[in-house]
Coordinates of C-alpha atoms and ligand atoms in Angstrom, one line a residue:
X834 CA 0.0 0.0 0.0
X835 CA 1.5 3.3 -1.0
X836 CA 1.9 6.4 1.0
X837 CA 0.4 9.5 -0.9
X838 CA 3.0 11.7 0.8
X839 CA 6.0 9.7 -0.3
X840 CA 7.1 12.1 -3.0
X841 CA 6.7 15.0 -0.6
X842 CA 8.8 13.1 2.0
X843 CA 11.5 12.6 -0.6
X844 CA 11.5 16.3 -1.6
X845 CA 11.8 17.5 2.0
X846 CA 13.8 14.9 3.8
X847 CA 16.0 13.5 1.0
X848 CA 16.4 16.4 -1.4
X849 CA 16.3 19.1 1.3
X850 CA 13.6 21.3 -0.1
X851 CA 12.0 23.6 2.4
X852 CA 9.4 25.3 0.2
X853 CA 10.4 28.7 1.6
X854 CA 9.3 28.0 5.2
X855 CA 12.8 29.2 6.4
X856 CA 11.9 32.7 5.2
X857 CA 9.0 35.1 5.9
X858 CA 6.2 35.1 3.4
X859 CA 7.1 36.8 0.1
X860 CA 4.3 39.4 0.6
X861 CA 2.1 40.5 3.5
X862 CA -1.3 38.9 2.7
X863 CA -3.0 41.3 5.1
X864 CA -1.6 44.4 3.4
X865 CA -1.7 43.3 -0.3
X866 CA -4.2 40.4 -0.6
X867 CA -4.9 38.5 -3.8
X868 CA -8.2 39.5 -5.4
X869 CA -11.1 39.2 -4.5
X870 CA -9.8 39.4 -0.9
X871 CA -10.1 42.6 1.2
X872 CA -7.0 43.9 2.9
X873 CA -6.8 43.9 6.8
X874 CA -9.1 40.9 7.1
X875 CA -8.2 37.6 8.7
X876 CA -10.3 34.6 10.0
X877 CA -8.9 32.2 12.5
X878 CA -10.5 29.0 13.4
X879 CA -9.8 25.6 14.9
X880 CA -8.3 23.2 12.3
X881 CA -8.7 19.9 14.3
X882 CA -11.0 19.1 17.2
X883 CA -10.9 22.4 19.3
X884 CA -8.6 23.7 22.0
X885 CA -5.8 24.4 19.5
X886 CA -4.7 27.4 21.5
X887 CA -5.4 30.2 19.0
X888 CA -6.2 32.8 21.6
X889 CA -2.6 34.1 21.8
X890 CA -2.5 34.3 18.0
X891 CA -5.7 36.4 18.0
X892 CA -4.1 38.6 20.6
X893 CA -1.0 39.0 18.4
X894 CA -3.0 39.8 15.3
X895 CA -5.0 42.4 17.2
X896 CA -1.7 44.1 18.1
X897 CA -0.6 44.0 14.5
X898 CA -3.9 45.2 12.9
X899 CA -4.5 47.9 15.5
X900 CA -1.4 49.6 14.1
X901 CA -2.9 49.7 10.7
X902 CA -6.6 50.6 11.2
X903 CA -8.6 52.9 13.4
X904 CA -10.7 50.1 14.8
X905 CA -10.7 46.3 15.0
X906 CA -14.0 44.5 14.4
X907 CA -13.6 41.1 16.1
X908 CA -16.5 39.1 14.8
X909 CA -17.6 35.7 16.2
X910 CA -19.8 33.7 13.8
X911 CA -20.6 30.4 15.5
X912 CA -21.3 28.5 18.7
X913 CA -22.2 29.8 22.1
X914 CA -21.3 29.2 25.7
X915 CA -19.8 25.8 24.8
X916 CA -16.5 27.6 24.0
X917 CA -13.9 28.4 26.7
X918 CA -10.7 30.3 26.5
X919 CA -8.6 32.1 29.1
X920 CA -7.4 35.6 28.6
X921 CA -5.2 37.8 30.7
X922 CA -6.7 41.2 31.6
X923 CA -4.3 43.3 33.7
X924 CA -2.9 40.7 36.1
X925 CA -6.1 38.6 36.1
X926 CA -6.9 35.5 34.2
X927 CA -10.4 35.5 32.8
X928 CA -12.4 32.6 31.3
X929 CA -14.3 33.7 28.3
X930 CA -17.1 31.7 26.7
X931 CA -19.3 33.8 24.5
X932 CA -17.2 37.0 24.1
X933 CA -14.4 36.6 21.5
X934 CA -11.0 36.9 23.1
X935 CA -9.9 39.6 20.7
X936 CA -12.9 41.8 21.8
X937 CA -10.9 42.8 24.9
X938 CA -8.3 44.6 22.9
X939 CA -8.5 48.4 23.5
X940 CA -9.0 49.1 19.8
X941 CA -11.6 46.4 19.3
X942 CA -15.4 46.1 19.1
X943 CA -16.5 42.5 19.7
X944 CA -19.5 41.5 17.6
X945 CA -21.5 38.4 18.5
X946 CA -22.9 37.4 15.1
X947 CA -26.2 36.0 13.9
X948 CA -24.7 32.5 13.6
X949 CA -24.2 32.3 17.4
X950 CA -26.6 31.1 20.0
X951 CA -26.6 33.4 23.0
X952 CA -27.2 32.6 26.7
X953 CA -28.2 36.0 28.1
X954 CA -27.6 35.3 31.8
X955 CA -24.1 33.8 31.2
X956 CA -23.3 36.6 28.7
X957 CA -24.2 39.2 31.3
X958 CA -22.2 37.5 34.0
X959 CA -19.2 37.2 31.7
X960 CA -19.5 40.8 30.7
X961 CA -19.8 41.8 34.3
X962 CA -16.5 39.9 35.2
X963 CA -14.7 41.6 32.2
X964 CA -16.1 45.0 33.0
X965 CA -15.0 44.7 36.7
X966 CA -11.5 44.0 35.5
X967 CA -11.6 47.0 33.1
X968 CA -13.2 49.3 35.7
X969 CA -16.4 50.0 33.8
X970 CA -20.1 48.9 33.5
X971 CA -21.0 45.9 31.4
X972 CA -23.0 48.2 29.1
X973 CA -19.9 50.3 28.5
X974 CA -18.0 47.4 27.0
X975 CA -17.3 47.6 23.3
X976 CA -19.6 44.7 22.6
X977 CA -22.4 44.3 20.1
X978 CA -24.8 41.4 19.7
X979 CA -26.8 40.7 16.6
X980 CA -30.5 40.9 17.5
X981 CA -31.1 38.0 15.1
X982 CA -28.8 35.7 17.0
X983 CA -30.8 32.7 18.5
X984 CA -31.1 32.3 22.2
X985 CA -29.8 29.1 23.9
X986 CA -31.5 29.2 27.3
X987 CA -31.8 27.1 30.4
X988 CA -34.7 25.3 28.8
X989 CA -32.3 24.1 26.1
X990 CA -29.8 23.0 28.7
X991 CA -32.5 21.1 30.6
X992 CA -33.7 19.4 27.4
X993 CA -30.1 18.3 26.6
X994 CA -29.8 16.9 30.1
X995 CA -33.2 15.1 29.9
X996 CA -32.3 13.7 26.4
X997 CA -29.0 12.5 27.7
X998 CA -30.7 10.6 30.5
X999 CA -33.3 9.2 28.1
X1000 CA -30.6 8.1 25.7
X1001 CA -28.5 6.7 28.6
X1002 CA -25.4 8.7 27.8
X1003 CA -26.2 10.5 24.6
X1004 CA -23.6 11.3 22.0
X1005 CA -21.5 13.9 23.9
X1006 CA -22.1 17.6 24.5
X1007 CA -21.0 20.4 26.8
X1008 CA -24.4 20.6 28.4
X1009 CA -24.8 24.3 27.3
X1010 CA -28.0 23.6 25.2
X1011 CA -26.2 24.3 21.9
X1012 CA -27.8 21.7 19.7
X1013 CA -31.4 22.2 20.9
X1014 CA -31.0 25.9 20.3
X1015 CA -29.8 25.3 16.7
X1016 CA -32.5 22.6 16.2
X1017 CA -35.1 25.3 17.1
X1018 CA -34.1 27.1 14.0
X1019 CA -34.8 24.1 11.7
X1020 CA -38.0 23.3 13.6
X1021 CA -39.0 27.0 13.0
X1022 CA -39.6 28.0 16.5
X1023 CA -36.4 29.7 17.6
X1024 CA -36.4 32.5 20.1
X1025 CA -34.0 35.2 19.1
X1026 CA -32.3 38.1 21.0
X1027 CA -34.9 40.4 19.5
X1028 CA -37.8 38.3 21.0
X1029 CA -36.4 39.0 24.4
X1030 CA -36.3 42.7 23.7
X1031 CA -39.8 42.8 22.2
X1032 CA -42.7 44.3 24.2
X1033 CA -44.5 41.0 24.4
X1034 CA -41.4 39.1 25.4
X1035 CA -43.2 37.5 28.4
X1036 CA -45.7 35.8 26.0
X1037 CA -43.0 34.8 23.5
X1038 CA -40.7 33.3 26.1
X1039 CA -43.6 31.9 28.0
X1040 CA -44.7 29.9 24.9
X1041 CA -41.1 28.7 24.5
X1042 CA -41.0 27.6 28.1
X1043 CA -44.3 25.7 27.7
X1044 CA -43.0 23.9 24.6
X1045 CA -39.8 22.8 26.4
X1046 CA -41.8 21.7 29.5
X1047 CA -43.9 19.5 27.2
X1048 CA -40.8 18.1 25.3
X1049 CA -39.0 17.4 28.6
X1050 CA -42.2 16.0 30.1
X1051 CA -42.4 13.6 27.0
X1052 CA -38.9 12.4 28.0
X1053 CA -40.2 11.6 31.5
X1054 CA -38.7 14.5 33.3
X1055 CA -39.9 17.7 34.9
X1056 CA -38.4 20.9 33.6
X1057 CA -38.6 22.8 36.9
X1058 CA -36.4 20.3 38.8
X1059 CA -33.7 19.8 36.2
X1060 CA -30.3 21.2 37.3
X1061 CA -28.4 23.1 34.6
X1062 CA -24.9 24.6 34.6
X1063 CA -24.5 28.4 34.5
X1064 CA -21.6 30.8 35.1
X1065 CA -23.2 31.5 38.5
X1066 CA -23.1 27.8 39.4
X1067 CA -25.5 24.9 38.9
X1068 CA -29.2 25.8 39.4
X1069 CA -32.6 24.4 38.8
X1070 CA -34.5 25.8 35.8
X1071 CA -37.4 26.5 38.2
X1072 CA -41.0 27.4 37.2
X1073 CA -42.0 29.9 34.5
X1074 CA -41.8 32.9 36.9
X1075 CA -38.3 32.0 38.0
X1076 CA -37.2 31.5 34.3
X1077 CA -38.7 34.8 33.2
X1078 CA -37.4 36.8 36.1
X1079 CA -33.8 35.6 35.4
X1080 CA -34.2 36.7 31.8
X1081 CA -35.8 40.0 32.8
X1082 CA -32.6 40.8 34.6
X1083 CA -30.7 40.7 31.3
X1084 CA -32.9 42.9 29.2
X1085 CA -31.4 46.3 29.9
X1086 CA -28.0 44.9 29.1
X1087 CA -29.1 43.3 25.9
X1088 CA -31.0 46.4 24.9
X1089 CA -27.7 48.4 25.2
X1090 CA -25.7 46.0 23.1
X1091 CA -28.1 44.6 20.5
X1092 CA -27.8 45.8 16.9
X1093 CA -28.9 44.9 13.5
X1094 CA -25.5 43.6 12.5
X1095 CA -25.8 43.5 8.7
X1096 CA -25.7 47.3 8.1
X1097 CA -23.2 47.7 10.9
X1098 CA -20.8 45.3 9.3
X1099 CA -21.5 46.4 5.7
X1100 CA -20.6 50.0 6.5
X1101 CA -17.3 49.0 8.0
X1102 CA -16.4 46.2 5.7
X1103 CA -16.5 48.8 2.8
X1104 CA -13.7 50.8 4.5
X1105 CA -10.6 48.6 4.7
X1106 CA -8.3 51.4 5.6
X1107 CA -10.3 52.4 8.7
X1108 CA -11.6 49.0 9.9
X1109 CA -9.7 45.8 10.3
X1110 CA -11.7 42.6 10.6
X1111 CA -10.7 39.6 12.7
X1112 CA -13.1 36.7 12.4
X1113 CA -12.6 34.6 15.5
X1114 CA -14.1 31.1 15.3
X1115 CA -15.1 28.9 18.2
X1116 CA -14.9 25.1 18.3
X1117 CA -13.2 23.6 15.1
X1118 CA -13.8 21.9 11.8
X1119 CA -13.5 18.5 13.4
X1120 CA -16.6 19.3 15.4
X1121 CA -18.6 20.5 12.4
X1122 CA -21.9 18.5 12.1
X1123 CA -21.2 17.7 8.4
X1124 CA -17.4 17.2 8.5
X1125 CA -16.6 16.2 12.0
X1126 CA -16.7 12.7 13.5
X1127 CA -20.5 12.2 13.5
X1128 CA -22.4 11.9 15.9
X1129 CA -20.0 13.6 18.4
X1130 CA -20.2 16.9 16.7
X1131 CA -21.4 20.4 17.6
X1132 CA -24.4 22.1 15.9
X1133 CA -22.9 25.4 14.7
X1134 CA -20.9 26.0 11.5
X1135 CA -17.3 26.4 12.7
X1136 CA -15.9 26.5 9.2
X1137 CA -14.9 29.7 7.5
X1138 CA -18.0 29.1 5.2
X1139 CA -20.1 29.8 8.3
X1140 CA -19.1 33.5 8.0
X1141 CA -21.0 33.9 4.8
X1142 CA -24.3 32.8 6.4
X1143 CA -23.7 34.6 9.7
X1144 CA -23.0 37.9 7.8
X1145 CA -26.1 37.4 5.7
X1146 CA -24.1 37.0 2.5
X1147 CA -21.9 40.1 3.1
X1148 CA -18.6 38.3 3.5
X1149 CA -17.6 35.2 1.6
X1150 CA -14.5 33.2 2.7
X1151 CA -12.6 34.1 -0.5
X1152 CA -12.9 37.8 0.5
X1153 CA -11.0 37.3 3.7
X1154 CA -7.3 37.8 3.0
X1155 CA -6.1 35.1 5.4
X1156 CA -8.1 32.1 6.5
X1157 CA -5.9 30.5 9.2
X1158 CA -6.6 27.2 10.8
X1159 CA -4.9 26.6 14.1
X1160 CA -3.4 23.1 14.7
X1161 CA -1.2 21.7 17.4
X1162 CA 2.0 21.3 15.5
X1163 CA 3.1 17.7 16.4
X1164 CA -0.1 16.0 17.5
X1165 CA -3.9 16.7 18.0
X1166 CA -6.1 16.5 21.0
X1167 CA -9.8 15.7 21.3
X1168 CA -12.3 15.9 24.2
X1169 CA -15.5 14.1 23.7
X1170 CA -16.7 10.6 22.8
X1171 CA -15.2 10.4 19.3
X1172 CA -12.5 7.9 18.5
X1173 CA -10.0 8.2 15.7
X1174 CA -7.8 5.6 14.1
X1175 CA -4.8 7.8 15.1
X1176 CA -5.4 7.5 18.9
X1177 CA -1.9 7.7 20.5
X1178 CA -1.2 5.2 23.3
X1179 CA 0.6 5.8 26.5
X1180 CA 3.4 6.4 27.6
X1181 CA 3.9 9.0 24.9
X1182 CA 0.3 10.3 25.1
X1183 CA 0.6 10.7 28.9
X1184 CA 3.9 12.5 28.5
X1185 CA 2.4 14.9 26.0
X1186 CA -0.7 15.4 28.2
X1187 CA 1.4 16.4 31.1
X1188 CA 3.9 18.6 29.2
X1189 CA 1.2 20.4 27.2
X1190 CA -1.4 20.5 30.0
X1191 CA -3.9 18.7 27.9
X1192 CA -6.8 18.9 30.4
X1193 CA -10.1 20.6 29.8
X1194 CA -9.9 24.3 30.9
X1195 CA -13.1 24.1 33.0
X1196 CA -13.7 20.4 33.6
X1197 CA -10.0 19.3 34.0
X1198 CA -11.0 16.3 32.0
X1199 CA -7.9 14.6 30.4
X1200 CA -7.9 15.1 26.6
X1201 CA -7.3 12.2 24.2
X1202 CA -4.0 12.6 22.4
X1203 CA -3.9 11.7 18.7
X1204 CA -1.0 11.4 16.2
X1205 CA -0.9 14.2 13.6
X1206 CA -3.4 12.8 11.1
X1207 CA -2.9 13.9 7.5
X1208 CA -5.9 12.2 5.9
X1209 CA -8.2 13.8 8.4
X1210 CA -6.5 17.2 8.8
X1211 CA -6.1 17.6 5.0
X1212 CA -9.8 16.9 4.6
X1213 CA -10.5 19.6 7.2
X1214 CA -8.2 22.1 5.5
X1215 CA -10.0 21.5 2.2
X1216 CA -13.6 21.8 3.4
X1217 CA -12.5 24.9 5.4
X1218 CA -10.8 26.6 2.5
X1219 CA -7.8 27.2 4.7
X1220 CA -5.0 29.4 3.2
X1221 CA -2.6 29.5 6.2
X1222 CA -1.7 27.4 9.3
X1223 CA -1.1 28.5 12.8
X1224 CA 1.0 25.8 14.4
X1225 CA 0.8 25.8 18.2
X1226 CA 3.0 23.9 20.7
X1227 CA 6.0 23.5 18.5
X1228 CA 8.0 22.9 21.7
X1229 CA 6.1 19.6 22.3
X1230 CA 8.8 17.4 20.7
X1231 CA 11.4 15.1 22.1
X1232 CA 14.8 14.5 20.7
X1233 CA 14.6 10.7 21.5
X1234 CA 11.1 10.2 19.9
X1235 CA 10.4 10.7 16.2
X1236 CA 7.3 12.6 15.3
X1237 CA 4.8 10.0 14.0
X1238 CA 2.3 11.3 11.4
X1239 CA -0.5 9.3 9.9
X1240 CA -0.1 9.3 6.1
X1241 CA -3.1 7.2 5.0
X1242 CA -5.8 4.8 6.1
X1243 CA -6.7 1.4 4.8
X1244 CA -9.5 -1.1 5.6
X1245 CA -8.6 -4.4 7.2
X1246 CA -7.8 -6.0 3.8
X1247 CA -5.2 -3.2 3.1
X1248 CA -7.3 -1.3 0.5
X1249 CA -6.8 2.5 0.7
X1250 CA -9.6 4.4 2.4
X1251 CA -10.2 8.1 2.7
X1252 CA -11.3 10.0 5.9
X1253 CA -15.1 10.1 6.0
X1254 CA -17.0 12.0 8.7
X1255 CA -18.6 9.1 10.5
X1256 CA -17.7 7.2 13.7
X1257 CA -18.7 3.7 12.6
X1258 CA -16.9 4.1 9.3
X1259 CA -13.7 5.3 11.1
X1260 CA -13.9 2.4 13.5
X1261 CA -13.3 0.0 10.6
X1262 CA -10.0 1.7 9.5
X1263 CA -6.4 1.1 10.2
X1264 CA -4.0 4.1 10.3
X1265 CA -0.5 3.9 8.6
X1266 CA 2.3 6.1 9.8
X1267 CA 5.6 7.6 8.9
X1268 CA 8.1 8.7 11.5
X1269 CA 9.7 12.1 10.9
X1270 CA 12.9 13.4 12.6
X1271 CA 12.2 15.3 15.8
X1272 CA 13.9 18.1 17.6
X1273 CA 14.6 19.1 21.2
X1274 CA 11.4 20.9 22.2
X1275 CA 12.9 22.1 25.5
X1276 CA 15.7 23.8 23.6
X1277 CA 13.3 25.3 21.1
X1278 CA 11.1 26.8 23.8
X1279 CA 10.7 30.5 23.6
X1280 CA 12.3 30.8 20.1
X1281 CA 11.0 33.9 18.3
X1282 CA 13.0 34.0 15.0
X1283 CA 12.7 31.6 12.1
X1284 CA 16.5 31.6 11.9
X1285 CA 16.7 30.0 15.4
X1286 CA 14.6 27.0 14.5
X1287 CA 16.5 23.7 14.1
X1288 CA 16.5 22.3 10.6
X1289 CA 14.4 19.3 11.6
X1290 CA 11.6 21.7 12.8
X1291 CA 11.8 23.6 9.5
X1292 CA 11.6 20.3 7.5
X1293 CA 8.6 19.2 9.6
X1294 CA 6.9 22.6 9.0
X1295 CA 7.7 22.3 5.2
X1296 CA 6.2 18.8 5.2
X1297 CA 3.0 19.5 7.0
X1298 CA 2.2 22.8 5.4
X1299 CA 2.7 21.3 1.9
X1300 CA 0.7 18.2 2.8
X1301 CA -2.2 20.4 4.0
X1302 CA -1.9 22.9 1.1
X1303 CA -1.5 26.0 3.3
X1304 CA 1.3 28.4 4.1
X1305 CA 2.7 28.9 7.6
X1306 CA 1.5 32.1 9.3
X1307 CA 2.5 31.8 13.0
X1308 CA 3.7 29.3 15.5
X1309 CA 3.9 29.2 19.3
X1310 CA 7.0 27.9 20.9
X1311 CA 6.1 27.8 24.6
X1312 CA 3.5 28.8 27.2
X1313 CA 5.0 32.3 27.6
X1314 CA 3.0 35.0 25.9
X1315 CA 5.8 36.1 23.6
X1316 CA 7.0 32.6 22.8
X1317 CA 5.8 33.1 19.2
X1318 CA 7.2 33.3 15.7
X1319 CA 5.6 34.7 12.6
X1320 CA 6.0 34.3 8.9
X1321 CA 4.4 37.8 8.2
X1322 CA 7.0 40.0 6.6
Ligands
IMP2179 P1 -21.8 20.8 22.1 O1 -21.1 21.8 21.2 O2 -22.0 21.2 23.5 O3 -23.1 20.3 21.4 O4 -20.8 19.5 22.1 C1 -20.6 18.7 21.0 C2 -19.2 18.1 21.0 O5 -18.3 19.2 20.7 C3 -18.7 17.5 22.4 O6 -17.9 16.4 22.1 C4 -17.9 18.6 23.0 O7 -16.9 18.1 23.9 C5 -17.3 19.2 21.7 N1 -17.0 20.7 21.9 C6 -17.8 21.7 21.9 N2 -17.2 22.9 22.1 C7 -15.9 22.6 22.2 C8 -14.7 23.4 22.4 O8 -14.7 24.6 22.5 N3 -13.5 22.7 22.5 C9 -13.5 21.3 22.4 N4 -14.5 20.5 22.2 C10 -15.7 21.2 22.1

C-alpha cells in the first residue's frame, strides 16, 4: 500500500527542499491580498477538534492590525457558551465563553454574530466579570450582539440533560444547550435576541417555556427540577416565573448591546483602511456537524464558510485575506466521545498530556491525544478553504522520539480508504504512519525567530504545510505570551 505523501517526504527529507518556510512570506497577505480578498481581514478557526490554543495568536493579530486601522472589528460567527478560553486582563486570568478573546483589545469592538446562540444570563455574568477588571459597567464594553442571534436558554440546557438521561449517555455535549437551540431554527420556533427585547417578550418566552416543558415531560422528566450549569453555578430551571425573572434581569444589558449587525458590518467592511476585521471562530472543523466525527459533533458551523451565512451574504470566505486554521504542530487533542484511528497510546500520550497540560480548561478532563493525522486534517483544510496554518505547541517534541504522522488509512484488507466523517466508518479503518525526525522541544522553547529553528523543525513545517496545502503564518514555541514566531514579513 502506497503512502500518498511519499514524494513530498522525498522532496523535503532527502532532497532538502524547504518550500520557503525558512523565510518570511514573500508578501504580506493582510496588506496586499490577492483579489477578491479585502485587505486587513483575517479569519482564524480551529483546524482539528478544538482547543488548539489560537487565543494568543488572535491577541498578536489584534496588536498588528491595531497599528494599521482605526478600529478592529472582532467578529464571532458560531457557537455559544460551549467555548472556553482564558485571557489575561491586567494581572487577572479571565475565562471567556461567548465573548471573543480579541474583543478585549483596547481598539476592538466585539460583535457576536447571527450564527451564534446566546445565553443571556451567562453573557451578562461574563460581561460583568470583564467590566469589573476593566473598571467599567457591562453596558460600557465595546460589545455588540446581533439581534437576530438565536437564544440558547436554560430550557435548552434542561432538554439536553433530559435527552442524555433518556438516551442513557447521549452522544456527547458540553451541556450548554447548543444543539437544541440550533435545532429550534430548523423546527421553525427559535427564540432570538430580538424576541427577548420585544414588548410581548413574556408571551414569547412563556410559549417557549411551555414547549420545552412539554418536550421534557415527554422524555419523562420535569423541567422545573432539572439542574443546569451556569456561570453563576448549577441551578434548577425552576418554574416559568423564575425562568422569566432571570431573563428580565438581562434585558437592559441586551438592549444596550443589541444591533442589526448587517448594516453595521456592511458600512465597516466597505472601508478597509479604517476598519480591520478579525473573524474569531469557536470550536473547530472536526466538530462540524457535516465534516466532524459524527455523531459527536457540535451544531454550529465552525468552518470559514459559516461567516457567509452569519453575515447574511456580506462576507464570503474568499474575500477574507487570510483564513488561518490553528493546529497543534506535532499532535492533536480531542475531548468528547469520538475515537480516531490515530489515537496515541501511553506512555507518549501521557507524556504529552502532562507537558502540554492537555486537560479541559473548565472540567479538568484529560484530553485524548492523537497522532498528527494527514488524511483527516487535509480533509478539514480542504472543506475549510484554509489558506494558512497557525502551528501551536511547536515545543512539544522530544529528541529521542520521532514525530509519527499518519499518512493514510486502509481497511482491514489493506485497501486504501479516505477520511469520511462518520464514527462507525472510522472504527473500521487502520492508520498507517511515517516517523519524521524530531527536535529538542525544550531547547526550542521561547524561540521567536525563524533563523533560530532547528533544521528538523523547518523540515517538519515544510512537510505538514505542503501536505495540507497551506502556508505557515505563525507558530507558538512555549507557554510564555511572547514565545511566538511569525512568517508575516
Ligand atoms: P456541544 O457543542 O455542546 O453540542 O458539544 C458537542 C461536542 O463538541 C462534544 O464532544 C464537545 O466536547 C465538543 N466541543 C464543543 N465545544 C468545544 C470546544 O470549545 N472545544 C473542544 N470541544 C468542544
